[in-house]
Amino acid sequence: MVIFGAGLRPDGSPSPTLAGRVRAALALGRRLQGPLYIPTGGIGRHGPSEAAAMAAMLREHGVADHRIVREDTARDTLASVLACAAILRARDHRGPVYAASSAYHLPRCVLLLRLAGVAARPAPPPPMPASSRWRKRWYWRLREVPALPWDAMLMLLAIARRRSLRRLLS
């Protein structure tokens, strides 16, 4: 299960959005047999990395270390997908992978994972934090309108470059 990061608070603690994504992953993980959690996200404005904060939350909820593979280099969704797809390929993972994120972000996460060759499905998203205002909710939803096709185009370009490079090397 790939858990997509979100910003941390200035003190390094998980934001409500990040905590909600981890709780959603944990809720689904309880229904799966031996899930592998891949929290992804680098260091943003406030450290530690988003992946480190999520891994700590997973451990606090009883997830064993061998079920957590941190990806702490990615600075955005596309980089997270590319890094997580590489981790899954290296582990020769062929089954479905659940993407855990906020409802507004899930379509982009799932699409990019599928373009990267991962059999992705959306995890049930967490509820929107009660503290979030309608303007903020709409900001994040509308932000996805240009982000989804932009990241999809960048993913397709990355795939084309990789194929070209393979042809040159063979």
mmCIF file with all atom_site columns, C-alpha atoms in Angstrom:
data_model
loop_
_atom_site.group_PDB
_atom_site.id
_atom_site.type_symbol
_atom_site.label_atom_id
_atom_site.label_alt_id
_atom_site.label_comp_id
_atom_site.label_asym_id
_atom_site.label_entity_id
_atom_site.label_seq_id
_atom_site.pdbx_PDB_ins_code
_atom_site.Cartn_x
_atom_site.Cartn_y
_atom_site.Cartn_z
_atom_site.occupancy
_atom_site.B_iso_or_equiv
_atom_site.pdbx_formal_charge
_atom_site.auth_seq_id
_atom_site.auth_comp_id
_atom_site.auth_asym_id
_atom_site.auth_atom_id
_atom_site.pdbx_PDB_model_num
ATOM 1   C CA . MET A 1 1   ? 0.000   0.000   0.000   1.00 0.00 ? 1   MET A CA 1
ATOM 2   C CA . VAL A 1 2   ? 1.490   3.306   -1.082  1.00 0.00 ? 2   VAL A CA 1
ATOM 3   C CA . ILE A 1 3   ? 0.679   6.119   1.350   1.00 0.00 ? 3   ILE A CA 1
ATOM 4   C CA . PHE A 1 4   ? 1.140   9.513   -0.262  1.00 0.00 ? 4   PHE A CA 1
ATOM 5   C CA . GLY A 1 5   ? 2.596   12.216  1.939   1.00 0.00 ? 5   GLY A CA 1
ATOM 6   C CA . ALA A 1 6   ? 1.293   15.598  2.957   1.00 0.00 ? 6   ALA A CA 1
ATOM 7   C CA . GLY A 1 7   ? 2.986   18.422  4.814   1.00 0.00 ? 7   GLY A CA 1
ATOM 8   C CA . LEU A 1 8   ? 4.112   18.293  8.398   1.00 0.00 ? 8   LEU A CA 1
ATOM 9   C CA . ARG A 1 9   ? 3.473   20.917  11.044  1.00 0.00 ? 9   ARG A CA 1
ATOM 10  C CA . PRO A 1 10  ? 6.308   23.300  11.975  1.00 0.00 ? 10  PRO A CA 1
ATOM 11  C CA . ASP A 1 11  ? 7.135   21.114  14.995  1.00 0.00 ? 11  ASP A CA 1
ATOM 12  C CA . GLY A 1 12  ? 7.570   18.079  12.688  1.00 0.00 ? 12  GLY A CA 1
ATOM 13  C CA . SER A 1 13  ? 4.352   16.383  13.758  1.00 0.00 ? 13  SER A CA 1
ATOM 14  C CA . PRO A 1 14  ? 1.883   15.020  11.182  1.00 0.00 ? 14  PRO A CA 1
ATOM 15  C CA . SER A 1 15  ? -0.659  17.434  9.764   1.00 0.00 ? 15  SER A CA 1
ATOM 16  C CA . PRO A 1 16  ? -4.321  16.385  10.002  1.00 0.00 ? 16  PRO A CA 1
ATOM 17  C CA . THR A 1 17  ? -4.207  15.497  6.289   1.00 0.00 ? 17  THR A CA 1
ATOM 18  C CA . LEU A 1 18  ? -1.147  13.281  6.677   1.00 0.00 ? 18  LEU A CA 1
ATOM 19  C CA . ALA A 1 19  ? -2.552  11.602  9.787   1.00 0.00 ? 19  ALA A CA 1
ATOM 20  C CA . GLY A 1 20  ? -5.842  10.944  7.980   1.00 0.00 ? 20  GLY A CA 1
ATOM 21  C CA . ARG A 1 21  ? -4.032  9.271   5.092   1.00 0.00 ? 21  ARG A CA 1
ATOM 22  C CA . VAL A 1 22  ? -2.157  6.978   7.490   1.00 0.00 ? 22  VAL A CA 1
ATOM 23  C CA . ARG A 1 23  ? -5.357  6.124   9.373   1.00 0.00 ? 23  ARG A CA 1
ATOM 24  C CA . ALA A 1 24  ? -7.072  5.281   6.067   1.00 0.00 ? 24  ALA A CA 1
ATOM 25  C CA . ALA A 1 25  ? -4.166  2.997   5.128   1.00 0.00 ? 25  ALA A CA 1
ATOM 26  C CA . LEU A 1 26  ? -4.277  1.311   8.527   1.00 0.00 ? 26  LEU A CA 1
ATOM 27  C CA . ALA A 1 27  ? -8.045  0.762   8.286   1.00 0.00 ? 27  ALA A CA 1
ATOM 28  C CA . LEU A 1 28  ? -7.675  -0.962  4.923   1.00 0.00 ? 28  LEU A CA 1
ATOM 29  C CA . GLY A 1 29  ? -4.530  -2.801  6.025   1.00 0.00 ? 29  GLY A CA 1
ATOM 30  C CA . ARG A 1 30  ? -6.446  -4.468  8.854   1.00 0.00 ? 30  ARG A CA 1
ATOM 31  C CA . ARG A 1 31  ? -8.617  -6.162  6.225   1.00 0.00 ? 31  ARG A CA 1
ATOM 32  C CA . LEU A 1 32  ? -5.657  -7.396  4.147   1.00 0.00 ? 32  LEU A CA 1
ATOM 33  C CA . GLN A 1 33  ? -3.320  -10.292 4.797   1.00 0.00 ? 33  GLN A CA 1
ATOM 34  C CA . GLY A 1 34  ? 0.221   -9.124  5.560   1.00 0.00 ? 34  GLY A CA 1
ATOM 35  C CA . PRO A 1 35  ? 0.134   -5.729  3.867   1.00 0.00 ? 35  PRO A CA 1
ATOM 36  C CA . LEU A 1 36  ? 3.326   -3.914  2.935   1.00 0.00 ? 36  LEU A CA 1
ATOM 37  C CA . TYR A 1 37  ? 3.173   -0.172  3.606   1.00 0.00 ? 37  TYR A CA 1
ATOM 38  C CA . ILE A 1 38  ? 5.217   2.228   1.496   1.00 0.00 ? 38  ILE A CA 1
ATOM 39  C CA . PRO A 1 39  ? 4.953   5.701   2.993   1.00 0.00 ? 39  PRO A CA 1
ATOM 40  C CA . THR A 1 40  ? 6.333   8.191   0.496   1.00 0.00 ? 40  THR A CA 1
ATOM 41  C CA . GLY A 1 41  ? 7.398   11.792  0.843   1.00 0.00 ? 41  GLY A CA 1
ATOM 42  C CA . GLY A 1 42  ? 10.643  13.661  1.349   1.00 0.00 ? 42  GLY A CA 1
ATOM 43  C CA . ILE A 1 43  ? 11.495  16.552  3.610   1.00 0.00 ? 43  ILE A CA 1
ATOM 44  C CA . GLY A 1 44  ? 9.242   19.514  2.939   1.00 0.00 ? 44  GLY A CA 1
ATOM 45  C CA . ARG A 1 45  ? 9.238   22.879  4.690   1.00 0.00 ? 45  ARG A CA 1
ATOM 46  C CA . HIS A 1 46  ? 9.483   21.146  8.051   1.00 0.00 ? 46  HIS A CA 1
ATOM 47  C CA . GLY A 1 47  ? 11.465  18.003  8.854   1.00 0.00 ? 47  GLY A CA 1
ATOM 48  C CA . PRO A 1 48  ? 11.635  15.060  9.232   1.00 0.00 ? 48  PRO A CA 1
ATOM 49  C CA . SER A 1 49  ? 10.591  13.485  5.939   1.00 0.00 ? 49  SER A CA 1
ATOM 50  C CA . GLU A 1 50  ? 6.902   12.839  5.443   1.00 0.00 ? 50  GLU A CA 1
ATOM 51  C CA . ALA A 1 51  ? 7.726   9.137   5.007   1.00 0.00 ? 51  ALA A CA 1
ATOM 52  C CA . ALA A 1 52  ? 9.548   9.058   8.366   1.00 0.00 ? 52  ALA A CA 1
ATOM 53  C CA . ALA A 1 53  ? 6.592   10.673  10.128  1.00 0.00 ? 53  ALA A CA 1
ATOM 54  C CA . MET A 1 54  ? 4.173   8.200   8.543   1.00 0.00 ? 54  MET A CA 1
ATOM 55  C CA . ALA A 1 55  ? 6.419   5.228   9.362   1.00 0.00 ? 55  ALA A CA 1
ATOM 56  C CA . ALA A 1 56  ? 6.486   6.354   13.008  1.00 0.00 ? 56  ALA A CA 1
ATOM 57  C CA . MET A 1 57  ? 2.673   6.538   13.034  1.00 0.00 ? 57  MET A CA 1
ATOM 58  C CA . LEU A 1 58  ? 2.443   3.058   11.490  1.00 0.00 ? 58  LEU A CA 1
ATOM 59  C CA . ARG A 1 59  ? 4.773   1.647   14.161  1.00 0.00 ? 59  ARG A CA 1
ATOM 60  C CA . GLU A 1 60  ? 2.752   3.401   16.899  1.00 0.00 ? 60  GLU A CA 1
ATOM 61  C CA . HIS A 1 61  ? -0.291  1.503   15.595  1.00 0.00 ? 61  HIS A CA 1
ATOM 62  C CA . GLY A 1 62  ? 1.477   -1.859  15.780  1.00 0.00 ? 62  GLY A CA 1
ATOM 63  C CA . VAL A 1 63  ? 2.788   -2.284  12.237  1.00 0.00 ? 63  VAL A CA 1
ATOM 64  C CA . ALA A 1 64  ? 6.005   -4.322  12.278  1.00 0.00 ? 64  ALA A CA 1
ATOM 65  C CA . ASP A 1 65  ? 9.144   -2.758  10.807  1.00 0.00 ? 65  ASP A CA 1
ATOM 66  C CA . HIS A 1 66  ? 9.438   -5.456  8.128   1.00 0.00 ? 66  HIS A CA 1
ATOM 67  C CA . ARG A 1 67  ? 6.028   -4.352  6.781   1.00 0.00 ? 67  ARG A CA 1
ATOM 68  C CA . ILE A 1 68  ? 7.208   -0.750  6.256   1.00 0.00 ? 68  ILE A CA 1
ATOM 69  C CA . VAL A 1 69  ? 9.400   0.374   3.360   1.00 0.00 ? 69  VAL A CA 1
ATOM 70  C CA . ARG A 1 70  ? 10.077  4.099   3.557   1.00 0.00 ? 70  ARG A CA 1
ATOM 71  C CA . GLU A 1 71  ? 10.510  6.164   0.426   1.00 0.00 ? 71  GLU A CA 1
ATOM 72  C CA . ASP A 1 72  ? 11.805  9.508   1.647   1.00 0.00 ? 72  ASP A CA 1
ATOM 73  C CA . THR A 1 73  ? 13.239  11.111  -1.463  1.00 0.00 ? 73  THR A CA 1
ATOM 74  C CA . ALA A 1 74  ? 10.142  12.232  -3.370  1.00 0.00 ? 74  ALA A CA 1
ATOM 75  C CA . ARG A 1 75  ? 9.185   15.896  -3.314  1.00 0.00 ? 75  ARG A CA 1
ATOM 76  C CA . ASP A 1 76  ? 5.916   15.574  -5.265  1.00 0.00 ? 76  ASP A CA 1
ATOM 77  C CA . THR A 1 77  ? 3.316   13.058  -6.419  1.00 0.00 ? 77  THR A CA 1
ATOM 78  C CA . LEU A 1 78  ? 5.029   12.143  -9.677  1.00 0.00 ? 78  LEU A CA 1
ATOM 79  C CA . ALA A 1 79  ? 8.374   11.549  -7.968  1.00 0.00 ? 79  ALA A CA 1
ATOM 80  C CA . SER A 1 80  ? 6.588   9.438   -5.336  1.00 0.00 ? 80  SER A CA 1
ATOM 81  C CA . VAL A 1 81  ? 5.005   7.263   -8.009  1.00 0.00 ? 81  VAL A CA 1
ATOM 82  C CA . LEU A 1 82  ? 8.271   6.773   -9.896  1.00 0.00 ? 82  LEU A CA 1
ATOM 83  C CA . ALA A 1 83  ? 10.169  5.886   -6.706  1.00 0.00 ? 83  ALA A CA 1
ATOM 84  C CA . CYS A 1 84  ? 7.455   3.564   -5.373  1.00 0.00 ? 84  CYS A CA 1
ATOM 85  C CA . ALA A 1 85  ? 7.083   1.817   -8.737  1.00 0.00 ? 85  ALA A CA 1
ATOM 86  C CA . ALA A 1 86  ? 10.844  1.164   -8.683  1.00 0.00 ? 86  ALA A CA 1
ATOM 87  C CA . ILE A 1 87  ? 10.586  -0.259  -5.139  1.00 0.00 ? 87  ILE A CA 1
ATOM 88  C CA . LEU A 1 88  ? 7.744   -2.551  -6.189  1.00 0.00 ? 88  LEU A CA 1
ATOM 89  C CA . ARG A 1 89  ? 9.631   -3.704  -9.320  1.00 0.00 ? 89  ARG A CA 1
ATOM 90  C CA . ALA A 1 90  ? 12.742  -4.439  -7.231  1.00 0.00 ? 90  ALA A CA 1
ATOM 91  C CA . ARG A 1 91  ? 10.587  -6.575  -4.922  1.00 0.00 ? 91  ARG A CA 1
ATOM 92  C CA . ASP A 1 92  ? 9.004   -8.271  -7.963  1.00 0.00 ? 92  ASP A CA 1
ATOM 93  C CA . HIS A 1 93  ? 5.563   -7.308  -6.672  1.00 0.00 ? 93  HIS A CA 1
ATOM 94  C CA . ARG A 1 94  ? 2.851   -8.252  -9.169  1.00 0.00 ? 94  ARG A CA 1
ATOM 95  C CA . GLY A 1 95  ? -0.374  -8.021  -7.198  1.00 0.00 ? 95  GLY A CA 1
ATOM 96  C CA . PRO A 1 96  ? -2.628  -5.059  -6.694  1.00 0.00 ? 96  PRO A CA 1
ATOM 97  C CA . VAL A 1 97  ? -1.351  -2.030  -4.854  1.00 0.00 ? 97  VAL A CA 1
ATOM 98  C CA . TYR A 1 98  ? -3.627  0.308   -2.968  1.00 0.00 ? 98  TYR A CA 1
ATOM 99  C CA . ALA A 1 99  ? -3.022  4.041   -3.061  1.00 0.00 ? 99  ALA A CA 1
ATOM 100 C CA . ALA A 1 100 ? -3.858  5.806   0.203   1.00 0.00 ? 100 ALA A CA 1
ATOM 101 C CA . SER A 1 101 ? -4.425  9.526   -0.063  1.00 0.00 ? 101 SER A CA 1
ATOM 102 C CA . SER A 1 102 ? -7.077  12.200  0.261   1.00 0.00 ? 102 SER A CA 1
ATOM 103 C CA . ALA A 1 103 ? -10.184 11.863  -1.911  1.00 0.00 ? 103 ALA A CA 1
ATOM 104 C CA . TYR A 1 104 ? -9.260  14.828  -4.126  1.00 0.00 ? 104 TYR A CA 1
ATOM 105 C CA . HIS A 1 105 ? -5.764  13.385  -4.726  1.00 0.00 ? 105 HIS A CA 1
ATOM 106 C CA . LEU A 1 106 ? -6.605  9.710   -5.299  1.00 0.00 ? 106 LEU A CA 1
ATOM 107 C CA . PRO A 1 107 ? -7.523  9.886   -9.017  1.00 0.00 ? 107 PRO A CA 1
ATOM 108 C CA . ARG A 1 108 ? -4.097  11.333  -9.870  1.00 0.00 ? 108 ARG A CA 1
ATOM 109 C CA . CYS A 1 109 ? -2.248  8.857   -7.643  1.00 0.00 ? 109 CYS A CA 1
ATOM 110 C CA . VAL A 1 110 ? -4.039  5.838   -9.123  1.00 0.00 ? 110 VAL A CA 1
ATOM 111 C CA . LEU A 1 111 ? -3.672  7.038   -12.724 1.00 0.00 ? 111 LEU A CA 1
ATOM 112 C CA . LEU A 1 112 ? 0.052   7.699   -12.345 1.00 0.00 ? 112 LEU A CA 1
ATOM 113 C CA . LEU A 1 113 ? 0.665   4.351   -10.654 1.00 0.00 ? 113 LEU A CA 1
ATOM 114 C CA . ARG A 1 114 ? -1.181  2.576   -13.466 1.00 0.00 ? 114 ARG A CA 1
ATOM 115 C CA . LEU A 1 115 ? 0.808   4.475   -16.098 1.00 0.00 ? 115 LEU A CA 1
ATOM 116 C CA . ALA A 1 116 ? 3.948   3.355   -14.252 1.00 0.00 ? 116 ALA A CA 1
ATOM 117 C CA . GLY A 1 117 ? 2.848   -0.266  -14.681 1.00 0.00 ? 117 GLY A CA 1
ATOM 118 C CA . VAL A 1 118 ? 1.492   -0.810  -11.155 1.00 0.00 ? 118 VAL A CA 1
ATOM 119 C CA . ALA A 1 119 ? -1.890  -2.511  -10.776 1.00 0.00 ? 119 ALA A CA 1
ATOM 120 C CA . ALA A 1 120 ? -3.222  0.267   -8.559  1.00 0.00 ? 120 ALA A CA 1
ATOM 121 C CA . ARG A 1 121 ? -6.528  0.633   -6.783  1.00 0.00 ? 121 ARG A CA 1
ATOM 122 C CA . PRO A 1 122 ? -7.735  3.454   -4.555  1.00 0.00 ? 122 PRO A CA 1
ATOM 123 C CA . ALA A 1 123 ? -7.925  2.831   -0.830  1.00 0.00 ? 123 ALA A CA 1
ATOM 124 C CA . PRO A 1 124 ? -11.038 4.249   0.812   1.00 0.00 ? 124 PRO A CA 1
ATOM 125 C CA . PRO A 1 125 ? -10.040 7.863   1.532   1.00 0.00 ? 125 PRO A CA 1
ATOM 126 C CA . PRO A 1 126 ? -10.085 9.459   4.953   1.00 0.00 ? 126 PRO A CA 1
ATOM 127 C CA . PRO A 1 127 ? -12.843 11.917  5.766   1.00 0.00 ? 127 PRO A CA 1
ATOM 128 C CA . MET A 1 128 ? -12.004 15.566  5.207   1.00 0.00 ? 128 MET A CA 1
ATOM 129 C CA . PRO A 1 129 ? -10.858 17.093  8.520   1.00 0.00 ? 129 PRO A CA 1
ATOM 130 C CA . ALA A 1 130 ? -13.752 18.891  10.188  1.00 0.00 ? 130 ALA A CA 1
ATOM 131 C CA . SER A 1 131 ? -11.534 21.912  10.682  1.00 0.00 ? 131 SER A CA 1
ATOM 132 C CA . SER A 1 132 ? -11.037 22.455  6.953   1.00 0.00 ? 132 SER A CA 1
ATOM 133 C CA . ARG A 1 133 ? -12.992 25.316  5.426   1.00 0.00 ? 133 ARG A CA 1
ATOM 134 C CA . TRP A 1 134 ? -14.947 25.000  2.197   1.00 0.00 ? 134 TRP A CA 1
ATOM 135 C CA . ARG A 1 135 ? -12.573 27.395  0.398   1.00 0.00 ? 135 ARG A CA 1
ATOM 136 C CA . LYS A 1 136 ? -9.590  25.253  1.338   1.00 0.00 ? 136 LYS A CA 1
ATOM 137 C CA . ARG A 1 137 ? -11.376 22.082  0.242   1.00 0.00 ? 137 ARG A CA 1
ATOM 138 C CA . TRP A 1 138 ? -12.218 23.599  -3.124  1.00 0.00 ? 138 TRP A CA 1
ATOM 139 C CA . TYR A 1 139 ? -8.693  24.955  -3.531  1.00 0.00 ? 139 TYR A CA 1
ATOM 140 C CA . TRP A 1 140 ? -7.275  21.433  -3.247  1.00 0.00 ? 140 TRP A CA 1
ATOM 141 C CA . ARG A 1 141 ? -9.921  19.935  -5.540  1.00 0.00 ? 141 ARG A CA 1
ATOM 142 C CA . LEU A 1 142 ? -9.422  22.598  -8.210  1.00 0.00 ? 142 LEU A CA 1
ATOM 143 C CA . ARG A 1 143 ? -5.640  22.271  -7.923  1.00 0.00 ? 143 ARG A CA 1
ATOM 144 C CA . GLU A 1 144 ? -5.984  18.709  -9.195  1.00 0.00 ? 144 GLU A CA 1
ATOM 145 C CA . VAL A 1 145 ? -7.658  19.855  -12.442 1.00 0.00 ? 145 VAL A CA 1
ATOM 146 C CA . PRO A 1 146 ? -4.388  20.960  -14.103 1.00 0.00 ? 146 PRO A CA 1
ATOM 147 C CA . ALA A 1 147 ? -2.150  18.684  -11.990 1.00 0.00 ? 147 ALA A CA 1
ATOM 148 C CA . LEU A 1 148 ? -3.638  15.399  -13.203 1.00 0.00 ? 148 LEU A CA 1
ATOM 149 C CA . PRO A 1 149 ? -3.104  15.909  -16.976 1.00 0.00 ? 149 PRO A CA 1
ATOM 150 C CA . TRP A 1 150 ? 0.244   17.643  -16.372 1.00 0.00 ? 150 TRP A CA 1
ATOM 151 C CA . ASP A 1 151 ? 1.634   14.771  -14.293 1.00 0.00 ? 151 ASP A CA 1
ATOM 152 C CA . ALA A 1 152 ? 0.165   12.206  -16.712 1.00 0.00 ? 152 ALA A CA 1
ATOM 153 C CA . MET A 1 153 ? 1.980   13.912  -19.594 1.00 0.00 ? 153 MET A CA 1
ATOM 154 C CA . LEU A 1 154 ? 5.240   13.989  -17.617 1.00 0.00 ? 154 LEU A CA 1
ATOM 155 C CA . MET A 1 155 ? 4.822   10.305  -16.759 1.00 0.00 ? 155 MET A CA 1
ATOM 156 C CA . LEU A 1 156 ? 4.271   9.390   -20.410 1.00 0.00 ? 156 LEU A CA 1
ATOM 157 C CA . LEU A 1 157 ? 7.391   11.376  -21.366 1.00 0.00 ? 157 LEU A CA 1
ATOM 158 C CA . ALA A 1 158 ? 9.407   9.551   -18.686 1.00 0.00 ? 158 ALA A CA 1
ATOM 159 C CA . ILE A 1 159 ? 8.168   6.204   -20.010 1.00 0.00 ? 159 ILE A CA 1
ATOM 160 C CA . ALA A 1 160 ? 9.055   7.174   -23.592 1.00 0.00 ? 160 ALA A CA 1
ATOM 161 C CA . ARG A 1 161 ? 12.563  8.269   -22.510 1.00 0.00 ? 161 ARG A CA 1
ATOM 162 C CA . ARG A 1 162 ? 13.096  5.020   -20.610 1.00 0.00 ? 162 ARG A CA 1
ATOM 163 C CA . ARG A 1 163 ? 12.036  2.959   -23.645 1.00 0.00 ? 163 ARG A CA 1
ATOM 164 C CA . SER A 1 164 ? 14.317  4.975   -25.932 1.00 0.00 ? 164 SER A CA 1
ATOM 165 C CA . LEU A 1 165 ? 17.221  4.482   -23.557 1.00 0.00 ? 165 LEU A CA 1
ATOM 166 C CA . ARG A 1 166 ? 16.580  0.713   -23.400 1.00 0.00 ? 166 ARG A CA 1
ATOM 167 C CA . ARG A 1 167 ? 16.590  0.537   -27.210 1.00 0.00 ? 167 ARG A CA 1
ATOM 168 C CA . LEU A 1 168 ? 19.884  2.428   -27.361 1.00 0.00 ? 168 LEU A CA 1
ATOM 169 C CA . LEU A 1 169 ? 21.482  0.128   -24.816 1.00 0.00 ? 169 LEU A CA 1
ATOM 170 C CA . SER A 1 170 ? 20.316  -3.103  -26.437 1.00 0.00 ? 170 SER A CA 1
#
